[in-house]
C-alpha cells in the first residue's frame, strides 16, 4: 500500500497479522474522523463493510427498518430496489445487511475487482444518500403501514420488518434470548429490541425514523473495513473523494454505555405463546444468566467459550449432566454471548417445571462450587481449547467469505476499543496462554468470580401460555377497529388513499432507463468453463474410495458412508435416531463424556449423519448413506480412526436412561428447528407426497421423524426394550464392509495412511450374513397444514416436471433468480409483506415454491398460480438478460473451501452428474435468452398441476382457510 499518497487519512496503527497471513492498517479519516481498517493479503475474495454504531432507545425497530430502507434507492441509484438489481446482476460472493443490538452492518464481497467496486459504490451511496427523505413509501413498505382497502374496514398493519419480527417473536427460543438480554441490561440500549417488537413497531413515526438516520449514519460514526487482494490506495482514495470528503466532522453520541451492576440477582417471570395442542405442564424455560465482563478482554472471552464447552456444551459436561440427572428439564444447554459490549453467560433448562426454579439454581451453584473446589476436568479444558483453536485455524466458513467473518468478528472489539482493533484475528497467542493457564486454576477463578460471587445476573422463568397468540391478535384487532371507528369519513378516505398509493408505488415497474444507473458486468466477464470435479475412484478390498486431491493446509476430511439401499421403510426413523445416538453413548473404553473430550482434544471432531442423493438420470431413484464424518491434522489420522472404531464397534445401547435423555434433546431441538426453518419443513413435507426421496428424508429428519420421536418420548418406558433391539439390529445390518464407501479430501502425502487405516477398519466391521428385507417407501398425497403458536406462515407448493415429460434445463437456474427477485419478490415480499420467498428446480424434476414469515396463506398460493403467466410473458432486453445470467452464475461460482470442493465433487459422483452434464448446464445458462425462458411456462404449469401444498402456520390463519387442506394437524402435540 502506498501510504504516502493517502493524504486524506492518518495512519494510526500497522500490524503483521500472522494468524491470517495479512498486514493490518488502521486509519482515521482526517476530515470526518471516520475509522477505517484495511487488511491486505492475497485472498481474491475481497470484502467491504461499512458499519455504524446504532444504539436504539426503544423497541420500535428503527435501526432494523432503516437497514432495510436505505437499500431502497439513493442519489446515484434512484431505483426502488437497487439491492435487488445488484443481486440479479452481480458476481458477488456476499451481499446483505445486518442489524445487531448496537450496530448495523452493510457488507459486500466479490472476487471480481470491477464488480467489487460497483457493490462498494452502491452501498456507500445507499447509507449516505438514501431516498428515504424523498419517498415516505419506503418507510411504510419496509417498516409498517396501515392497510385499509375500503372505509368499512378491516384495518390491519403490514410491513416487511413488522412481519419479519412477528415471525421472530413466534419462536420461544428467540423470545427467551431477548428476555435474557433485556433482563440483564434494563437501563441501557440492550434493554431494547433493536429488531423491533411487533407491539412497538407501529409507534415509530416517519420523522423519528429520518432523525435516526440523520443522527447515526454519518462518517464520524462509521467503521469502514476493506479486506483482500486489491489496490487499497485506490479504494481508500475513492471512498474519500466520492463520499467522506463531502462531510464535516460531527460529534455523534453513540458510545455504548455499560449497565450498572445489580446489588442482587433479578428474578423475573415472563410468558410465551404455545398452540392449543401443546401442554403447559413441564414446558417452561428456566434461565440462570450472569454478566461476565466486557468484549474487549480477548483472554476472558475465549476462556468463557472454553468454559461453555466444558460445563455445558459437551455431552456429559458436569453442569448439564447434574441438571439432566435431576430431571430439571428435557434439554439443558447454555450460551456465551460476546457480540455486545458487556458479555454474559447463561444456563438454560428447557421443558422444565417452574416450581423447581429454586432447585435449578441450587444445583447450578452446588455443582459450580464443587468444580471450583475440586478443579475442572483437564481433559475437558484441553478439548475445549483444541476445538476452538482447530476451528479458528481451519477458518472454514462454508460459502461465507473468510474476510466477511473476520470483519464481523473484528467489530466485536473495534466498536468499543480503538486500542486493540485486531484482537479477534490475533488469537493464537491467546490459545497458547490458555493452555498454560488451564493447570493454574485460572478457569476455576473465572467461575468463582463471575458465576458464583457475581450479583449482576437474572433468574428468568419463561412460562407457556395457551391462547396468548389469539388473545394478542384479538386485542390488536380491537385496537385497530377502535382506531378506525375514531376516524371521521375524511380521515378514513385518506387512509384508503394512502393504501392505494403505496400499492401503486409498489406496482409501478422500474423505468428501464433508470435501471441502467446500476453498474454491471458483461457476459464476457463470466468464466465459460465449470470448476472441474476432483474425483479419483480408487478401490480398497472392494470398497469404493473416492479421493479428492485438494490443498487443505494439513487437514484431512474423511467421510465413511454405509449404503442403506436395502433398509425397510419402518426402520428409516430409527436410522434418523441412530445418527444422534452414536458418539453420544458410552463405549468400551470411555463414558460418553470422556469420549467427546478425547475426540475434541485430539481431532477436529467426529459426527454421524445421513446423506441422501437423488439421481440425475432418474425421477424417483435415490441413494442414502449412514455417514461418519471426521477431520484431523494428518499426524493424528490414526487417532481419528481409533476413535471411529471405538464408536462403530463398541458403543453400548444398554443405558436406556441415556437414550431417553438423547430422545428428549432431539425432540426439544426439533421443535425449535421445525418452526424456525418452517419453509424447509413445509417444502420437504409437501415433496414427500410424491417423491420417494423426500418421503425418506421426512421419515428420517422431517415432520414424520418428529412425530416418531414425540411418540417415543411419550411412551419410552413401554418401548425402550424394543428401541434398544431395533438400534442394535440396525447397526449390525448397516455397519458392514460390503456397504462401505469412502470419500476423502486431502493432499497426496496423507493418502497412503488413510488407505491403510480404512483397510484395517473394514476388518473390524460386522462380517456375518444378515437378512434385511425390502425397501418399500410409499408416497401419499395429503395436502396438510400444521398449526403453530406463531403469527406467520410458511406456504409451500411442490411438484415434479419430469413426471409430466419435461426435461431439465440450465435455464431453470435463471428462472429461480428471476422469480426470487422479480415476480415472487414483488408479489410476496414487497406487496404481501412476507420476509422472504424462494423456489428451486432439481435435475430429478422436483421443484418447489415457498414463502417465509408470510402474513398471508391463500393469497400466496394464488401468487404461485400466476407464475406460468409471468414466465410465458417473460420479457428482458439484452442488458436485463445479461444481469440475470450474471446473478445466476454468481450462485454457482462461490469460492470453495477445500472441504466444499470435496463435498461438491462427492455429491456429483453419487448423483451421477458428470463434468459434461455440468458444462452443458452452464452453457444453457450462458446462452439463455427470453425465448428459452418463455419455453419454461408449460414446465411450471406441470409442477403446479401436482397441487401438492403444505403450510406451517398460525392456528387462526390455517383455520380460516382449512377447506384448502385434506388434514389440519398441530405441528407440536402436548
Short mmCIF file of C-alpha atoms in Angstrom, two decimals, residues 678-691 694 781-785 793-801 804 819 823-824 828 836-842 845-852 854 856-868 939-952 964-965:
data_model
loop_
_atom_site.label_atom_id
_atom_site.label_comp_id
_atom_site.label_asym_id
_atom_site.label_seq_id
_atom_site.Cartn_x
_atom_site.Cartn_y
_atom_site.Cartn_z
CA UNK A 678 -40.70 -23.58 8.62
CA UNK A 679 -40.08 -23.03 4.89
CA UNK A 680 -37.77 -26.08 4.68
CA UNK A 681 -40.16 -28.11 6.87
CA UNK A 682 -43.13 -27.34 4.61
CA UNK A 683 -41.24 -27.95 1.34
CA UNK A 684 -39.93 -31.35 2.47
CA UNK A 685 -43.34 -32.46 3.70
CA UNK A 686 -45.12 -31.36 0.50
CA UNK A 687 -42.48 -33.07 -1.65
CA UNK A 688 -42.88 -36.29 0.40
CA UNK A 689 -46.42 -36.71 -1.01
CA UNK A 690 -44.96 -37.74 -4.39
CA UNK A 691 -41.16 -38.13 -4.06
CA UNK A 694 -38.40 -36.70 0.14
CA UNK A 781 -50.68 -37.01 -1.26
CA UNK A 782 -52.10 -35.39 1.87
CA UNK A 783 -52.11 -31.59 1.43
CA UNK A 784 -51.63 -30.72 5.08
CA UNK A 785 -51.42 -27.67 7.28
CA UNK A 793 -47.00 -18.73 7.73
CA UNK A 794 -44.60 -20.76 5.60
CA UNK A 795 -46.53 -21.68 2.45
CA UNK A 796 -45.09 -24.37 0.14
CA UNK A 797 -46.19 -25.90 -3.15
CA UNK A 798 -44.24 -28.69 -4.89
CA UNK A 799 -44.33 -30.87 -8.00
CA UNK A 800 -42.17 -32.77 -10.50
CA UNK A 801 -41.93 -31.61 -14.13
CA UNK A 804 -45.06 -34.82 -16.87
CA UNK A 819 -38.70 -15.45 -9.51
CA UNK A 823 -42.21 -11.94 -9.63
CA UNK A 824 -42.22 -13.63 -6.20
CA UNK A 828 -44.97 -11.89 -1.87
CA UNK A 836 -38.85 -13.99 2.04
CA UNK A 837 -39.77 -16.14 -0.95
CA UNK A 838 -37.85 -18.95 -2.65
CA UNK A 839 -38.06 -21.50 -5.45
CA UNK A 840 -35.97 -24.45 -6.60
CA UNK A 841 -35.69 -26.91 -9.50
CA UNK A 842 -33.66 -30.14 -9.36
CA UNK A 845 -37.63 -32.73 -11.72
CA UNK A 846 -38.52 -31.99 -8.09
CA UNK A 847 -39.48 -28.32 -7.78
CA UNK A 848 -40.86 -26.02 -5.10
CA UNK A 849 -42.17 -22.53 -4.39
CA UNK A 850 -42.30 -21.31 -0.78
CA UNK A 851 -42.79 -18.16 1.31
CA UNK A 852 -41.01 -17.30 4.57
CA UNK A 854 -45.59 -14.66 5.50
CA UNK A 856 -50.80 -14.48 4.13
CA UNK A 857 -51.79 -18.01 3.11
CA UNK A 858 -54.34 -18.33 0.30
CA UNK A 859 -53.12 -15.10 -1.31
CA UNK A 860 -49.63 -16.64 -1.58
CA UNK A 861 -50.99 -19.79 -3.25
CA UNK A 862 -52.79 -17.50 -5.72
CA UNK A 863 -49.46 -15.76 -6.41
CA UNK A 864 -47.94 -19.19 -7.19
CA UNK A 865 -50.76 -19.81 -9.69
CA UNK A 866 -49.65 -16.72 -11.59
CA UNK A 867 -46.08 -17.95 -12.18
CA UNK A 868 -46.77 -19.66 -15.58
CA UNK A 939 -42.97 -26.96 -17.33
CA UNK A 940 -44.03 -24.67 -14.46
CA UNK A 941 -47.69 -25.43 -15.19
CA UNK A 942 -46.84 -29.13 -14.88
CA UNK A 943 -45.27 -28.52 -11.45
CA UNK A 944 -48.30 -26.59 -10.22
CA UNK A 945 -50.76 -29.16 -11.64
CA UNK A 946 -49.49 -31.54 -8.99
CA UNK A 947 -51.29 -29.28 -6.48
CA UNK A 948 -49.19 -30.58 -3.57
CA UNK A 949 -49.26 -27.99 -0.79
CA UNK A 950 -48.13 -27.86 2.81
CA UNK A 951 -48.38 -24.93 5.20
CA UNK A 952 -46.76 -24.42 8.59
CA UNK A 964 -57.73 -25.93 1.21
CA UNK A 965 -56.37 -28.92 3.14
#
